[in-house]
Amino acid sequence: MSRQERIEQKLSEALAPVVLTVENESKNHNVPKGAETHFKVLIVSPVFEGLGTIDRHRKVHTALADELRSGLHALTLRALTPAQFDAEGAPGFESPPCLGGSKHDKK
């Protein structure tokens, strides 16, 4: 099972999302071909009702704790309630650009 599939499974089980989009953005970064280290996640769940952004992100990070400990390096995250998603959608949800380089490339 790929890391992307594991992320989808873990978030689905932990947070019962009504919308879940997981995109592997590793290709946009200076990592080996086939790496699964950088992801963008849009998750819409009723579990987020009444929670602020930090608490929503904590829930996602808790669900993905094993992945974060084992090579998941970057997570661009948008966590919304169903009402927020219905009202706003997720316009402009973009990851920051890669600044390039790797600690392995330092001379």
PDB file of C-alpha atoms in Angstrom:
ATOM      1  CA  MET A   1       0.000   0.000   0.000  1.00  0.00           C
ATOM      2  CA  SER A   2       1.383   3.422  -0.907  1.00  0.00           C
ATOM      3  CA  ARG A   3       1.787   6.225   1.613  1.00  0.00           C
ATOM      4  CA  GLN A   4      -0.982   8.119  -0.177  1.00  0.00           C
ATOM      5  CA  GLU A   5      -3.341   5.161   0.268  1.00  0.00           C
ATOM      6  CA  ARG A   6      -2.360   4.859   3.933  1.00  0.00           C
ATOM      7  CA  ILE A   7      -3.025   8.570   4.487  1.00  0.00           C
ATOM      8  CA  GLU A   8      -6.441   8.256   2.838  1.00  0.00           C
ATOM      9  CA  GLN A   9      -7.288   5.177   4.900  1.00  0.00           C
ATOM     10  CA  LYS A  10      -6.130   6.623   8.226  1.00  0.00           C
ATOM     11  CA  LEU A  11      -7.957   9.925   7.742  1.00  0.00           C
ATOM     12  CA  SER A  12     -11.119   8.157   6.591  1.00  0.00           C
ATOM     13  CA  GLU A  13     -11.122   5.877   9.622  1.00  0.00           C
ATOM     14  CA  ALA A  14     -10.267   8.572  12.184  1.00  0.00           C
ATOM     15  CA  LEU A  15     -12.284  11.549  10.920  1.00  0.00           C
ATOM     16  CA  ALA A  16     -15.117  10.222   8.713  1.00  0.00           C
ATOM     17  CA  PRO A  17     -14.682  12.932   6.068  1.00  0.00           C
ATOM     18  CA  VAL A  18     -17.402  13.860   3.608  1.00  0.00           C
ATOM     19  CA  VAL A  19     -14.692  15.185   1.263  1.00  0.00           C
ATOM     20  CA  LEU A  20     -11.118  13.937   1.217  1.00  0.00           C
ATOM     21  CA  THR A  21      -8.522  14.803  -1.395  1.00  0.00           C
ATOM     22  CA  VAL A  22      -4.937  13.652  -0.934  1.00  0.00           C
ATOM     23  CA  GLU A  23      -2.364  14.732  -3.505  1.00  0.00           C
ATOM     24  CA  ASN A  24       1.254  13.571  -3.588  1.00  0.00           C
ATOM     25  CA  GLU A  25       3.263  16.706  -4.375  1.00  0.00           C
ATOM     26  CA  SER A  26       6.670  15.102  -3.902  1.00  0.00           C
ATOM     27  CA  LYS A  27       7.448  15.493  -7.613  1.00  0.00           C
ATOM     28  CA  ASN A  28       7.497  19.286  -7.046  1.00  0.00           C
ATOM     29  CA  HIS A  29      10.349  18.979  -4.554  1.00  0.00           C
ATOM     30  CA  ASN A  30      13.989  17.984  -4.554  1.00  0.00           C
ATOM     31  CA  VAL A  31      13.456  14.370  -3.490  1.00  0.00           C
ATOM     32  CA  PRO A  32      14.258  11.049  -5.145  1.00  0.00           C
ATOM     33  CA  LYS A  33      11.956   9.901  -7.939  1.00  0.00           C
ATOM     34  CA  GLY A  34       9.004   7.986  -6.524  1.00  0.00           C
ATOM     35  CA  ALA A  35       9.296   9.611  -3.098  1.00  0.00           C
ATOM     36  CA  GLU A  36       6.176  10.018  -1.005  1.00  0.00           C
ATOM     37  CA  THR A  37       7.246  12.794   1.321  1.00  0.00           C
ATOM     38  CA  HIS A  38       5.156  15.886   0.472  1.00  0.00           C
ATOM     39  CA  PHE A  39       1.352  15.848   0.429  1.00  0.00           C
ATOM     40  CA  LYS A  40      -1.538  18.269   0.118  1.00  0.00           C
ATOM     41  CA  VAL A  41      -4.744  17.299   1.939  1.00  0.00           C
ATOM     42  CA  LEU A  42      -8.210  18.792   1.765  1.00  0.00           C
ATOM     43  CA  ILE A  43     -10.422  17.233   4.402  1.00  0.00           C
ATOM     44  CA  VAL A  44     -14.013  18.172   5.202  1.00  0.00           C
ATOM     45  CA  SER A  45     -15.479  16.533   8.289  1.00  0.00           C
ATOM     46  CA  PRO A  46     -18.261  17.126  10.803  1.00  0.00           C
ATOM     47  CA  VAL A  47     -15.697  16.170  13.460  1.00  0.00           C
ATOM     48  CA  PHE A  48     -14.244  19.665  12.986  1.00  0.00           C
ATOM     49  CA  GLU A  49     -17.447  21.440  14.114  1.00  0.00           C
ATOM     50  CA  GLY A  50     -16.673  23.829  16.973  1.00  0.00           C
ATOM     51  CA  LEU A  51     -12.895  23.426  16.633  1.00  0.00           C
ATOM     52  CA  GLY A  52     -10.407  26.086  15.627  1.00  0.00           C
ATOM     53  CA  THR A  53      -7.807  25.574  12.928  1.00  0.00           C
ATOM     54  CA  ILE A  54      -5.059  24.416  15.303  1.00  0.00           C
ATOM     55  CA  ASP A  55      -7.264  21.769  16.921  1.00  0.00           C
ATOM     56  CA  ARG A  56      -8.382  20.521  13.505  1.00  0.00           C
ATOM     57  CA  HIS A  57      -4.771  20.209  12.392  1.00  0.00           C
ATOM     58  CA  ARG A  58      -3.928  18.401  15.633  1.00  0.00           C
ATOM     59  CA  LYS A  59      -6.612  15.818  14.865  1.00  0.00           C
ATOM     60  CA  VAL A  60      -5.174  15.243  11.403  1.00  0.00           C
ATOM     61  CA  HIS A  61      -1.614  15.043  12.755  1.00  0.00           C
ATOM     62  CA  THR A  62      -2.726  12.577  15.429  1.00  0.00           C
ATOM     63  CA  ALA A  63      -4.328  10.356  12.785  1.00  0.00           C
ATOM     64  CA  LEU A  64      -1.125  10.518  10.717  1.00  0.00           C
ATOM     65  CA  ALA A  65       1.364  10.235  13.591  1.00  0.00           C
ATOM     66  CA  ASP A  66       2.953   7.021  12.270  1.00  0.00           C
ATOM     67  CA  GLU A  67       3.372   8.537   8.798  1.00  0.00           C
ATOM     68  CA  LEU A  68       4.922  11.703  10.221  1.00  0.00           C
ATOM     69  CA  ARG A  69       7.411   9.595  12.185  1.00  0.00           C
ATOM     70  CA  SER A  70       8.318   7.475   9.166  1.00  0.00           C
ATOM     71  CA  GLY A  71       9.099   9.830   6.309  1.00  0.00           C
ATOM     72  CA  LEU A  72       6.104  12.096   5.704  1.00  0.00           C
ATOM     73  CA  HIS A  73       8.022  15.361   5.580  1.00  0.00           C
ATOM     74  CA  ALA A  74       5.515  18.041   4.555  1.00  0.00           C
ATOM     75  CA  LEU A  75       1.758  18.328   4.788  1.00  0.00           C
ATOM     76  CA  THR A  76      -0.181  21.218   3.275  1.00  0.00           C
ATOM     77  CA  LEU A  77      -3.535  20.997   5.021  1.00  0.00           C
ATOM     78  CA  ARG A  78      -6.985  22.515   4.676  1.00  0.00           C
ATOM     79  CA  ALA A  79      -9.457  21.194   7.276  1.00  0.00           C
ATOM     80  CA  LEU A  80     -13.030  22.460   6.987  1.00  0.00           C
ATOM     81  CA  THR A  81     -16.460  21.739   8.381  1.00  0.00           C
ATOM     82  CA  PRO A  82     -19.140  20.710   5.873  1.00  0.00           C
ATOM     83  CA  ALA A  83     -20.847  24.104   6.312  1.00  0.00           C
ATOM     84  CA  GLN A  84     -17.618  25.958   5.565  1.00  0.00           C
ATOM     85  CA  PHE A  85     -16.971  23.845   2.488  1.00  0.00           C
ATOM     86  CA  ASP A  86     -20.553  24.359   1.237  1.00  0.00           C
ATOM     87  CA  ALA A  87     -20.243  28.126   1.719  1.00  0.00           C
ATOM     88  CA  GLU A  88     -16.657  28.672   0.573  1.00  0.00           C
ATOM     89  CA  GLY A  89     -15.375  25.609  -1.212  1.00  0.00           C
ATOM     90  CA  ALA A  90     -11.595  25.487  -1.157  1.00  0.00           C
ATOM     91  CA  PRO A  91     -10.492  28.214  -3.571  1.00  0.00           C
ATOM     92  CA  GLY A  92      -6.847  29.133  -3.742  1.00  0.00           C
ATOM     93  CA  PHE A  93      -5.702  26.079  -1.818  1.00  0.00           C
ATOM     94  CA  GLU A  94      -2.111  25.847  -3.017  1.00  0.00           C
ATOM     95  CA  SER A  95       1.042  24.559  -1.419  1.00  0.00           C
ATOM     96  CA  PRO A  96       3.932  26.966  -0.957  1.00  0.00           C
ATOM     97  CA  PRO A  97       6.578  26.709  -3.683  1.00  0.00           C
ATOM     98  CA  CYS A  98       9.571  24.502  -3.138  1.00  0.00           C
ATOM     99  CA  LEU A  99      12.610  26.573  -2.239  1.00  0.00           C
ATOM    100  CA  GLY A 100      14.851  23.881  -3.655  1.00  0.00           C
ATOM    101  CA  GLY A 101      17.849  22.191  -2.244  1.00  0.00           C
ATOM    102  CA  SER A 102      18.334  19.297   0.042  1.00  0.00           C
ATOM    103  CA  LYS A 103      20.621  18.732   2.978  1.00  0.00           C
ATOM    104  CA  HIS A 104      22.227  16.062   0.801  1.00  0.00           C
ATOM    105  CA  ASP A 105      23.113  18.668  -1.857  1.00  0.00           C
ATOM    106  CA  LYS A 106      25.153  20.906   0.468  1.00  0.00           C
ATOM    107  CA  LYS A 107      28.792  21.186  -0.489  1.00  0.00           C
TER     108      LYS A 107
END
